[in-house]
PDB file of C-alpha atoms in Angstrom:
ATOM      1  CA  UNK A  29     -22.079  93.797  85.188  1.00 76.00           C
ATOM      2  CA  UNK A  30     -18.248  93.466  86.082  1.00 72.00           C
ATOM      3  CA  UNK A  31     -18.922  90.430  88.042  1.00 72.00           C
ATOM      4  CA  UNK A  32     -20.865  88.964  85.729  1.00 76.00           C
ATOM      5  CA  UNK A  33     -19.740  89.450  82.138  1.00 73.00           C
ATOM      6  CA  UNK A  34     -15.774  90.178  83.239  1.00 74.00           C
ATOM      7  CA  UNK A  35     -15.526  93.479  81.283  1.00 76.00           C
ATOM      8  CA  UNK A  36     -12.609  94.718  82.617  1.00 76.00           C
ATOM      9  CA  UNK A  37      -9.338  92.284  82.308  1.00 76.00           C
ATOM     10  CA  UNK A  38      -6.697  92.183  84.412  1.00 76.00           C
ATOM     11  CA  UNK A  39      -4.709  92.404  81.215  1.00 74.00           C
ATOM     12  CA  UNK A  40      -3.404  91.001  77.722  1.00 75.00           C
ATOM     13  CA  UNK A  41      -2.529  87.839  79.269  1.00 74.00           C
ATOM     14  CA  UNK A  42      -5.054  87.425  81.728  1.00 64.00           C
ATOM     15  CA  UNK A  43      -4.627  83.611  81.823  1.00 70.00           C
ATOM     16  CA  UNK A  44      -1.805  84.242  84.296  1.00 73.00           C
ATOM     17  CA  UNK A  45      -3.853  84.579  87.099  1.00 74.00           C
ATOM     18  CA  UNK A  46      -6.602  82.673  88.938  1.00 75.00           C
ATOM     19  CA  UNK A  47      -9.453  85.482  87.538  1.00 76.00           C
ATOM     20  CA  UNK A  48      -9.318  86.839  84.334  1.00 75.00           C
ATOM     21  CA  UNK A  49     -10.819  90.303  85.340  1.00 76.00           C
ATOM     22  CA  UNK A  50     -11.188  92.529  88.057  1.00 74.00           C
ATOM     23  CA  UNK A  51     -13.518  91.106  90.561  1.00 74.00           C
ATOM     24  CA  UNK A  52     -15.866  94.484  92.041  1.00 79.00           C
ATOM     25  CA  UNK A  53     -18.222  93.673  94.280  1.00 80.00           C
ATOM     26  CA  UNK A  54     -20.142  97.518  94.526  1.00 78.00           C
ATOM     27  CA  UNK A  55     -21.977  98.983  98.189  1.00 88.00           C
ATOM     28  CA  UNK A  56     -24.149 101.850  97.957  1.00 94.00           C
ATOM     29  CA  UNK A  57     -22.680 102.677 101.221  1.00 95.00           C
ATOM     30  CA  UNK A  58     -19.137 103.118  99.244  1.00 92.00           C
ATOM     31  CA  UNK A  59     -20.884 105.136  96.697  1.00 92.00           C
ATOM     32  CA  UNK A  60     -22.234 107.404  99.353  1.00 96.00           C
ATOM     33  CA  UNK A  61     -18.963 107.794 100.943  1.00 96.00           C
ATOM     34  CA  UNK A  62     -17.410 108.585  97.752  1.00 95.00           C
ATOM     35  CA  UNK A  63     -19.825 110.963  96.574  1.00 97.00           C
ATOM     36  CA  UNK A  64     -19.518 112.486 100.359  1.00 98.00           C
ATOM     37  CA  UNK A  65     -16.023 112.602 100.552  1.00 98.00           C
ATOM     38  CA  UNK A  66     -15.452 113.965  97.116  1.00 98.00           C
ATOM     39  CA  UNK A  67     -18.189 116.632  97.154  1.00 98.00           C
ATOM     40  CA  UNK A  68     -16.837 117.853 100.406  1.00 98.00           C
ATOM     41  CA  UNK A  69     -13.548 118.521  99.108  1.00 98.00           C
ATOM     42  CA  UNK A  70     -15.092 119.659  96.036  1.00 97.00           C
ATOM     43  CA  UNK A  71     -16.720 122.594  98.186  1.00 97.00           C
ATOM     44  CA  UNK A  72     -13.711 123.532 100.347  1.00 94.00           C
ATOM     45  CA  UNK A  73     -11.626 123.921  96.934  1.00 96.00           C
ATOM     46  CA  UNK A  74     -14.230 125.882  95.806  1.00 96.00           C
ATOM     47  CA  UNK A  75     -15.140 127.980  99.030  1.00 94.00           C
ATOM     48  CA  UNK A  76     -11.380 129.004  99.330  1.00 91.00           C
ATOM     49  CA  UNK A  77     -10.737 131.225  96.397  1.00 91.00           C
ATOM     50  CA  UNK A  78     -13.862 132.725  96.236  1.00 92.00           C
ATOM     51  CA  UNK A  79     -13.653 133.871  99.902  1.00 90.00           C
ATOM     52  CA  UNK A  80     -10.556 135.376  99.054  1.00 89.00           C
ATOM     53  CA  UNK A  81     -11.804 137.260  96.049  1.00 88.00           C
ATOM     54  CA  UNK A  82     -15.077 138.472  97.446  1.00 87.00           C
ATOM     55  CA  UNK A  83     -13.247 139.754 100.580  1.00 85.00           C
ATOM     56  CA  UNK A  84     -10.652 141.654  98.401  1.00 83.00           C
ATOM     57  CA  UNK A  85     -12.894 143.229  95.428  1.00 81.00           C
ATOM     58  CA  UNK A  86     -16.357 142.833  97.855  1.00 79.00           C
ATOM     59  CA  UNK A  87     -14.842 145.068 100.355  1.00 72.00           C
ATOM     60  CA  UNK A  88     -13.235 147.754  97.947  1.00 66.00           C
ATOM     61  CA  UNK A  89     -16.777 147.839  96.189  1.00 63.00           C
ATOM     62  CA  UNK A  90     -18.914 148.522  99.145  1.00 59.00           C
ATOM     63  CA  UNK A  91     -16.721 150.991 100.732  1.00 60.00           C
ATOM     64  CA  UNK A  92     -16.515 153.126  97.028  1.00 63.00           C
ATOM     65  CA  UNK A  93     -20.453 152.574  96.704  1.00 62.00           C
ATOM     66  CA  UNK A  94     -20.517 154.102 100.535  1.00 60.00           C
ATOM     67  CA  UNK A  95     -18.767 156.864  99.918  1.00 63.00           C
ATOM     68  CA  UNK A  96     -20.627 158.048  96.654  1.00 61.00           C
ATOM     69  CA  UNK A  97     -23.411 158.164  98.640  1.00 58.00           C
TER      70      UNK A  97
END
């Protein structure tokens, strides 16, 4: 649609330059990268903290459920 209809300008005074909008030219290979790169950080940010929680409360659970046993 971008290439086509122009709907995002380059700006107020977009008779400056040689295009009048952004020219995007879109890969699914670029979206798959994207996705890839963004759910993979995505998961690391997540996997951090709750690694560190579960191993601090987790641990402190199991060993008081242990010992009421």
């Amino acid at each position: 649609m971008q290439i086509r209809f122009g709907l995002i300008k380059l700006g107020p005074d977009a008779s400056a330059f040689i295009v009048p909008y952004y020219p995007v030219k879109l890969y699914f290979a670029d979206f798959l990268a994207v996705f890839a790169v963004v759910f993979f950080i995505g998961l690391v940010a997540a996997w951090f903290p709750v690694k560190q929680i579960a191993d601090k409360y987790l641990k402190h659970s199991l060993s008081d459920n242990l010992k009421s046993q």
